[in-house]
């Protein structure tokens, strides 16, 4: 599966046009992490931005608490695409050897200027995650 097809297979980008996905894929960089490596670290700033898991699995922790486990197609770091100098709220570590797509904040912001539908998709996902978090907190 090529990068455009993989992006299309994820809920975040499923409704984006071919043009937008091709533009996004052209910005994507592939990076690999060994099992145990920290991909992002809690309470640190990041300029890297967004990660989309291609292969392997990763775990999300806050302090010593396991929050989630990610599989191929899952993504994280999307808040860093929109907000400058925001500290990461959790640590994401490779559980197995992983391969990720990385999209930097600068590349994403340049792309949004010509493909605003991508920003709309991201805002929709962020709103859904916020609603899910509110629901968990209220239970």
N, C-alpha and C. Protein backbone atom coordinates (compact mmCIF):
# COMPACT_ATOMS: atom_id res chain seq x y z
N UNK A 1 0.86 -1.17 0.00
CA UNK A 1 0.00 0.00 0.00
C UNK A 1 0.91 1.24 0.00
N UNK A 2 0.65 2.15 -0.92
CA UNK A 2 1.46 3.37 -0.95
C UNK A 2 0.95 4.38 0.08
N UNK A 3 1.67 5.47 0.25
CA UNK A 3 1.35 6.44 1.29
C UNK A 3 -0.03 7.06 1.10
N UNK A 4 -0.39 7.39 -0.13
CA UNK A 4 -1.72 7.98 -0.38
C UNK A 4 -2.82 7.00 0.02
N UNK A 5 -2.68 5.74 -0.36
CA UNK A 5 -3.68 4.73 -0.01
C UNK A 5 -3.76 4.54 1.50
N UNK A 6 -2.60 4.54 2.16
CA UNK A 6 -2.60 4.38 3.61
C UNK A 6 -3.29 5.57 4.28
N UNK A 7 -2.99 6.78 3.84
CA UNK A 7 -3.65 7.96 4.40
C UNK A 7 -5.16 7.87 4.21
N UNK A 8 -5.59 7.45 3.03
CA UNK A 8 -7.02 7.34 2.73
C UNK A 8 -7.69 6.29 3.63
N UNK A 9 -6.94 5.28 4.04
CA UNK A 9 -7.51 4.20 4.86
C UNK A 9 -7.70 4.61 6.32
N UNK A 10 -7.16 5.76 6.72
CA UNK A 10 -7.31 6.21 8.10
C UNK A 10 -8.53 7.13 8.21
N UNK A 11 -9.28 7.01 9.31
CA UNK A 11 -10.48 7.85 9.46
C UNK A 11 -10.19 9.34 9.37
N UNK A 12 -9.02 9.76 9.82
CA UNK A 12 -8.68 11.18 9.82
C UNK A 12 -8.70 11.77 8.42
N UNK A 13 -8.23 11.03 7.44
CA UNK A 13 -8.09 11.56 6.08
C UNK A 13 -9.01 10.89 5.06
N UNK A 14 -9.91 10.04 5.49
CA UNK A 14 -10.74 9.25 4.58
C UNK A 14 -11.56 10.10 3.61
N UNK A 15 -12.01 11.27 4.03
CA UNK A 15 -12.87 12.07 3.15
C UNK A 15 -12.12 13.16 2.39
N UNK A 16 -10.81 13.18 2.50
CA UNK A 16 -10.02 14.18 1.77
C UNK A 16 -9.94 13.83 0.29
N UNK A 17 -9.79 14.84 -0.53
CA UNK A 17 -9.69 14.64 -1.97
C UNK A 17 -8.35 13.98 -2.33
N UNK A 18 -8.31 13.40 -3.52
CA UNK A 18 -7.06 12.81 -4.01
C UNK A 18 -5.95 13.86 -4.06
N UNK A 19 -6.30 15.07 -4.48
CA UNK A 19 -5.31 16.14 -4.56
C UNK A 19 -4.71 16.44 -3.18
N UNK A 20 -5.57 16.55 -2.18
CA UNK A 20 -5.09 16.84 -0.83
C UNK A 20 -4.23 15.71 -0.28
N UNK A 21 -4.67 14.48 -0.51
CA UNK A 21 -3.90 13.33 -0.03
C UNK A 21 -2.55 13.23 -0.72
N UNK A 22 -2.51 13.51 -2.01
CA UNK A 22 -1.24 13.49 -2.73
C UNK A 22 -0.31 14.57 -2.20
N UNK A 23 -0.86 15.74 -1.94
CA UNK A 23 -0.05 16.83 -1.37
C UNK A 23 0.46 16.45 0.02
N UNK A 24 -0.40 15.88 0.83
CA UNK A 24 -0.02 15.46 2.17
C UNK A 24 1.06 14.37 2.12
N UNK A 25 0.87 13.41 1.24
CA UNK A 25 1.85 12.32 1.11
C UNK A 25 3.21 12.84 0.69
N UNK A 26 3.23 13.89 -0.12
CA UNK A 26 4.51 14.44 -0.57
C UNK A 26 5.30 15.07 0.59
N UNK A 27 4.61 15.45 1.66
CA UNK A 27 5.26 16.04 2.83
C UNK A 27 5.67 15.01 3.86
N UNK A 28 5.08 13.83 3.77
CA UNK A 28 5.28 12.81 4.79
C UNK A 28 6.70 12.25 4.74
N UNK A 29 7.26 12.12 5.92
CA UNK A 29 8.57 11.48 6.06
C UNK A 29 8.37 10.20 6.85
N UNK A 30 9.10 9.17 6.49
CA UNK A 30 9.02 7.91 7.21
C UNK A 30 10.15 7.85 8.22
N UNK A 31 9.83 7.38 9.41
CA UNK A 31 10.84 7.25 10.46
C UNK A 31 10.61 5.93 11.19
N UNK A 32 11.70 5.33 11.63
CA UNK A 32 11.61 4.06 12.35
C UNK A 32 12.12 4.21 13.77
N UNK A 33 11.49 3.47 14.69
CA UNK A 33 11.90 3.45 16.09
C UNK A 33 12.00 1.99 16.52
N UNK A 34 13.00 1.70 17.35
CA UNK A 34 13.16 0.35 17.89
C UNK A 34 12.26 0.18 19.11
N UNK A 35 11.91 -1.06 19.40
CA UNK A 35 11.10 -1.35 20.59
C UNK A 35 11.75 -0.70 21.80
N UNK A 36 10.93 0.00 22.59
CA UNK A 36 11.42 0.68 23.79
C UNK A 36 11.77 2.14 23.58
N UNK A 37 11.97 2.57 22.34
CA UNK A 37 12.29 3.97 22.07
C UNK A 37 11.09 4.87 22.38
N UNK A 38 11.36 6.05 22.91
CA UNK A 38 10.31 7.05 23.09
C UNK A 38 10.15 7.82 21.78
N UNK A 39 8.93 7.87 21.29
CA UNK A 39 8.63 8.61 20.07
C UNK A 39 8.35 10.07 20.42
N UNK A 40 7.50 10.27 21.43
CA UNK A 40 7.31 11.60 22.01
C UNK A 40 7.34 11.45 23.52
N UNK A 41 7.74 12.51 24.21
CA UNK A 41 7.89 12.45 25.66
C UNK A 41 7.00 13.48 26.33
N UNK A 42 6.30 13.03 27.35
CA UNK A 42 5.41 13.88 28.14
C UNK A 42 6.14 15.12 28.66
N UNK A 43 5.43 16.23 28.66
CA UNK A 43 5.91 17.52 29.20
C UNK A 43 7.04 18.15 28.40
N UNK A 44 7.29 17.68 27.20
CA UNK A 44 8.28 18.34 26.35
C UNK A 44 7.56 18.99 25.19
N UNK A 45 8.12 20.05 24.68
CA UNK A 45 7.57 20.69 23.49
C UNK A 45 8.00 19.90 22.26
N UNK A 46 7.31 20.12 21.18
CA UNK A 46 7.69 19.42 19.96
C UNK A 46 7.40 20.28 18.75
N UNK A 47 8.32 20.24 17.84
CA UNK A 47 8.09 20.90 16.56
C UNK A 47 7.79 19.88 15.47
N UNK A 48 7.91 18.61 15.80
CA UNK A 48 7.70 17.58 14.78
C UNK A 48 6.26 17.53 14.32
N UNK A 49 5.33 17.54 15.24
CA UNK A 49 3.94 17.52 14.83
C UNK A 49 3.30 16.17 14.93
N UNK A 50 2.85 15.66 13.82
CA UNK A 50 1.90 14.56 13.72
C UNK A 50 2.58 13.26 13.33
N UNK A 51 2.15 12.17 13.97
CA UNK A 51 2.67 10.83 13.67
C UNK A 51 1.51 9.91 13.31
N UNK A 52 1.71 9.10 12.30
CA UNK A 52 0.74 8.10 11.89
C UNK A 52 1.47 6.76 11.87
N UNK A 53 0.98 5.81 12.64
CA UNK A 53 1.65 4.52 12.79
C UNK A 53 1.41 3.64 11.56
N UNK A 54 2.50 3.29 10.89
CA UNK A 54 2.43 2.43 9.71
C UNK A 54 2.56 0.96 10.06
N UNK A 55 3.55 0.66 10.91
CA UNK A 55 3.84 -0.73 11.28
C UNK A 55 4.19 -0.80 12.75
N UNK A 56 3.85 -1.92 13.38
CA UNK A 56 4.21 -2.15 14.78
C UNK A 56 3.16 -1.63 15.73
N UNK A 57 3.52 -1.59 17.02
CA UNK A 57 2.59 -1.09 18.03
C UNK A 57 3.34 -0.18 19.00
N UNK A 58 2.58 0.72 19.61
CA UNK A 58 3.14 1.70 20.54
C UNK A 58 2.21 1.81 21.75
N UNK A 59 2.77 2.25 22.86
CA UNK A 59 1.98 2.44 24.07
C UNK A 59 2.02 3.91 24.48
N UNK A 60 0.91 4.36 25.06
CA UNK A 60 0.78 5.74 25.53
C UNK A 60 0.72 5.69 27.05
N UNK A 61 1.60 6.46 27.69
CA UNK A 61 1.62 6.50 29.15
C UNK A 61 1.66 7.95 29.63
N UNK A 62 1.11 8.14 30.81
CA UNK A 62 1.26 9.42 31.51
C UNK A 62 1.80 9.04 32.88
N UNK A 63 3.02 9.45 33.15
CA UNK A 63 3.68 8.97 34.36
C UNK A 63 3.85 7.46 34.25
N UNK A 64 3.36 6.74 35.24
CA UNK A 64 3.43 5.27 35.22
C UNK A 64 2.13 4.62 34.76
N UNK A 65 1.17 5.43 34.33
CA UNK A 65 -0.15 4.91 33.96
C UNK A 65 -0.25 4.66 32.47
N UNK A 66 -0.63 3.44 32.11
CA UNK A 66 -0.87 3.09 30.71
C UNK A 66 -2.22 3.66 30.30
N UNK A 67 -2.23 4.49 29.26
CA UNK A 67 -3.46 5.12 28.79
C UNK A 67 -4.06 4.43 27.58
N UNK A 68 -3.20 3.96 26.68
CA UNK A 68 -3.70 3.38 25.43
C UNK A 68 -2.59 2.60 24.75
N UNK A 69 -3.01 1.82 23.77
CA UNK A 69 -2.06 1.13 22.91
C UNK A 69 -2.45 1.42 21.47
N UNK A 70 -1.47 1.74 20.65
CA UNK A 70 -1.71 2.09 19.26
C UNK A 70 -1.27 0.98 18.33
N UNK A 71 -2.02 0.84 17.24
CA UNK A 71 -1.74 -0.15 16.19
C UNK A 71 -1.65 0.60 14.86
N UNK A 72 -1.23 -0.08 13.79
CA UNK A 72 -1.16 0.59 12.49
C UNK A 72 -2.48 1.28 12.13
N UNK A 73 -2.35 2.52 11.66
CA UNK A 73 -3.51 3.34 11.32
C UNK A 73 -3.85 4.35 12.40
N UNK A 74 -3.38 4.11 13.63
CA UNK A 74 -3.60 5.07 14.71
C UNK A 74 -2.64 6.24 14.55
N UNK A 75 -3.00 7.36 15.13
CA UNK A 75 -2.18 8.57 14.99
C UNK A 75 -2.13 9.31 16.31
N UNK A 76 -1.13 10.17 16.44
CA UNK A 76 -0.96 10.95 17.66
C UNK A 76 -0.13 12.19 17.33
N UNK A 77 -0.21 13.18 18.22
CA UNK A 77 0.55 14.41 18.02
C UNK A 77 -0.18 15.46 17.21
N UNK A 78 -1.46 15.24 16.94
CA UNK A 78 -2.18 16.16 16.07
C UNK A 78 -2.34 17.56 16.67
N UNK A 79 -2.36 17.67 17.98
CA UNK A 79 -2.49 18.99 18.60
C UNK A 79 -1.27 19.86 18.27
N UNK A 80 -0.11 19.23 18.17
CA UNK A 80 1.11 19.98 17.86
C UNK A 80 1.08 20.59 16.45
N UNK A 81 0.19 20.10 15.60
CA UNK A 81 0.06 20.71 14.27
C UNK A 81 -0.54 22.10 14.35
N UNK A 82 -1.37 22.31 15.36
CA UNK A 82 -2.13 23.55 15.45
C UNK A 82 -1.61 24.54 16.48
N UNK A 83 -1.05 24.04 17.57
CA UNK A 83 -0.63 24.91 18.67
C UNK A 83 0.88 24.96 18.78
N UNK A 84 1.40 26.17 18.89
CA UNK A 84 2.84 26.35 19.09
C UNK A 84 3.21 26.13 20.55
N UNK A 85 4.38 25.58 20.76
CA UNK A 85 4.96 25.46 22.10
C UNK A 85 4.02 24.82 23.12
N UNK A 86 3.31 23.81 22.71
CA UNK A 86 2.44 23.08 23.62
C UNK A 86 3.17 21.84 24.11
N UNK A 87 3.19 21.67 25.43
CA UNK A 87 3.86 20.49 25.99
C UNK A 87 3.04 19.24 25.67
N UNK A 88 3.73 18.17 25.38
CA UNK A 88 3.07 16.89 25.13
C UNK A 88 2.39 16.43 26.41
N UNK A 89 1.20 15.87 26.28
CA UNK A 89 0.43 15.46 27.45
C UNK A 89 0.69 14.02 27.87
N UNK A 90 1.43 13.28 27.06
CA UNK A 90 1.72 11.88 27.37
C UNK A 90 3.00 11.47 26.65
N UNK A 91 3.51 10.32 27.04
CA UNK A 91 4.65 9.72 26.36
C UNK A 91 4.14 8.61 25.45
N UNK A 92 4.65 8.56 24.24
CA UNK A 92 4.34 7.46 23.33
C UNK A 92 5.65 6.73 23.07
N UNK A 93 5.67 5.43 23.38
CA UNK A 93 6.87 4.62 23.21
C UNK A 93 6.57 3.45 22.29
N UNK A 94 7.58 3.03 21.54
CA UNK A 94 7.44 1.87 20.67
C UNK A 94 7.37 0.61 21.52
N UNK A 95 6.30 -0.15 21.39
CA UNK A 95 6.18 -1.44 22.09
C UNK A 95 6.95 -2.50 21.31
N UNK A 96 6.86 -2.41 19.99
CA UNK A 96 7.62 -3.25 19.08
C UNK A 96 8.41 -2.30 18.19
N UNK A 97 9.20 -2.83 17.29
CA UNK A 97 9.79 -1.96 16.28
C UNK A 97 8.65 -1.33 15.51
N UNK A 98 8.73 -0.03 15.28
CA UNK A 98 7.64 0.67 14.59
C UNK A 98 8.18 1.50 13.43
N UNK A 99 7.27 1.75 12.51
CA UNK A 99 7.53 2.66 11.39
C UNK A 99 6.37 3.65 11.39
N UNK A 100 6.70 4.93 11.33
CA UNK A 100 5.68 5.98 11.37
C UNK A 100 5.86 6.94 10.20
N UNK A 101 4.77 7.58 9.85
CA UNK A 101 4.81 8.74 8.96
C UNK A 101 4.84 9.95 9.88
N UNK A 102 5.72 10.89 9.59
CA UNK A 102 5.82 12.13 10.37
C UNK A 102 5.52 13.31 9.45
N UNK A 103 4.66 14.21 9.93
CA UNK A 103 4.37 15.44 9.20
C UNK A 103 4.65 16.60 10.15
N UNK A 104 5.55 17.48 9.75
CA UNK A 104 5.92 18.59 10.63
C UNK A 104 4.84 19.67 10.65
N UNK A 105 4.87 20.43 11.70
CA UNK A 105 3.94 21.55 11.85
C UNK A 105 4.07 22.53 10.69
N UNK A 106 5.30 22.85 10.30
CA UNK A 106 5.52 23.84 9.24
C UNK A 106 4.98 23.35 7.91
N UNK A 107 5.25 22.09 7.59
CA UNK A 107 4.74 21.53 6.33
C UNK A 107 3.22 21.49 6.34
N UNK A 108 2.63 21.08 7.47
CA UNK A 108 1.18 21.00 7.57
C UNK A 108 0.55 22.38 7.38
N UNK A 109 1.10 23.37 8.03
CA UNK A 109 0.52 24.72 7.93
C UNK A 109 0.62 25.27 6.51
N UNK A 110 1.69 25.00 5.83
CA UNK A 110 1.82 25.43 4.43
C UNK A 110 0.79 24.71 3.57
N UNK A 111 0.57 23.43 3.83
CA UNK A 111 -0.40 22.65 3.05
C UNK A 111 -1.82 23.15 3.27
N UNK A 112 -2.16 23.50 4.49
CA UNK A 112 -3.52 23.95 4.81
C UNK A 112 -3.88 25.22 4.04
N UNK A 113 -2.90 26.04 3.75
CA UNK A 113 -3.18 27.26 3.00
C UNK A 113 -3.73 26.97 1.61
N UNK A 114 -3.32 25.85 1.02
CA UNK A 114 -3.79 25.50 -0.32
C UNK A 114 -4.84 24.39 -0.30
N UNK A 115 -4.97 23.68 0.83
CA UNK A 115 -5.93 22.57 0.96
C UNK A 115 -6.65 22.68 2.31
N UNK A 116 -7.54 23.66 2.46
CA UNK A 116 -8.17 23.88 3.77
C UNK A 116 -9.02 22.72 4.26
N UNK A 117 -9.44 21.83 3.37
CA UNK A 117 -10.26 20.70 3.82
C UNK A 117 -9.51 19.82 4.81
N UNK A 118 -8.18 19.78 4.72
CA UNK A 118 -7.40 18.98 5.66
C UNK A 118 -7.52 19.57 7.06
N UNK A 119 -7.52 20.88 7.18
CA UNK A 119 -7.69 21.52 8.49
C UNK A 119 -9.06 21.21 9.07
N UNK A 120 -10.08 21.21 8.22
CA UNK A 120 -11.43 20.90 8.68
C UNK A 120 -11.49 19.47 9.22
N UNK A 121 -10.87 18.54 8.52
CA UNK A 121 -10.84 17.15 8.98
C UNK A 121 -10.15 17.05 10.33
N UNK A 122 -9.03 17.71 10.48
CA UNK A 122 -8.29 17.66 11.73
C UNK A 122 -9.11 18.27 12.87
N UNK A 123 -9.75 19.39 12.63
CA UNK A 123 -10.57 20.02 13.67
C UNK A 123 -11.74 19.11 14.08
N UNK A 124 -12.32 18.41 13.11
CA UNK A 124 -13.40 17.48 13.42
C UNK A 124 -12.92 16.37 14.33
N UNK A 125 -11.75 15.81 14.03
CA UNK A 125 -11.19 14.74 14.85
C UNK A 125 -10.86 15.25 16.25
N UNK A 126 -10.27 16.43 16.33
CA UNK A 126 -9.95 17.00 17.65
C UNK A 126 -11.20 17.23 18.47
N UNK A 127 -12.25 17.71 17.84
CA UNK A 127 -13.51 17.94 18.55
C UNK A 127 -14.09 16.61 19.05
N UNK A 128 -13.99 15.56 18.24
CA UNK A 128 -14.50 14.25 18.66
C UNK A 128 -13.69 13.71 19.84
N UNK A 129 -12.36 13.86 19.77
CA UNK A 129 -11.53 13.39 20.89
C UNK A 129 -11.84 14.17 22.17
N UNK A 130 -12.09 15.46 22.04
CA UNK A 130 -12.45 16.26 23.21
C UNK A 130 -13.79 15.80 23.78
N UNK A 131 -14.75 15.54 22.92
CA UNK A 131 -16.05 15.05 23.38
C UNK A 131 -15.91 13.70 24.08
N UNK A 132 -15.07 12.82 23.53
CA UNK A 132 -14.84 11.51 24.16
C UNK A 132 -14.20 11.68 25.54
N UNK A 133 -13.25 12.59 25.65
CA UNK A 133 -12.59 12.84 26.93
C UNK A 133 -13.59 13.40 27.94
N UNK A 134 -14.42 14.33 27.52
CA UNK A 134 -15.45 14.88 28.40
C UNK A 134 -16.39 13.78 28.90
N UNK A 135 -16.74 12.87 28.02
CA UNK A 135 -17.64 11.77 28.39
C UNK A 135 -16.98 10.88 29.45
N UNK A 136 -15.70 10.56 29.26
CA UNK A 136 -14.98 9.72 30.23
C UNK A 136 -14.89 10.42 31.58
N UNK A 137 -14.59 11.71 31.57
CA UNK A 137 -14.46 12.46 32.81
C UNK A 137 -15.78 12.53 33.56
N UNK A 138 -16.88 12.64 32.84
CA UNK A 138 -18.19 12.78 33.49
C UNK A 138 -18.74 11.45 34.00
N UNK A 139 -18.15 10.35 33.59
CA UNK A 139 -18.65 9.04 34.05
C UNK A 139 -18.13 8.67 35.41
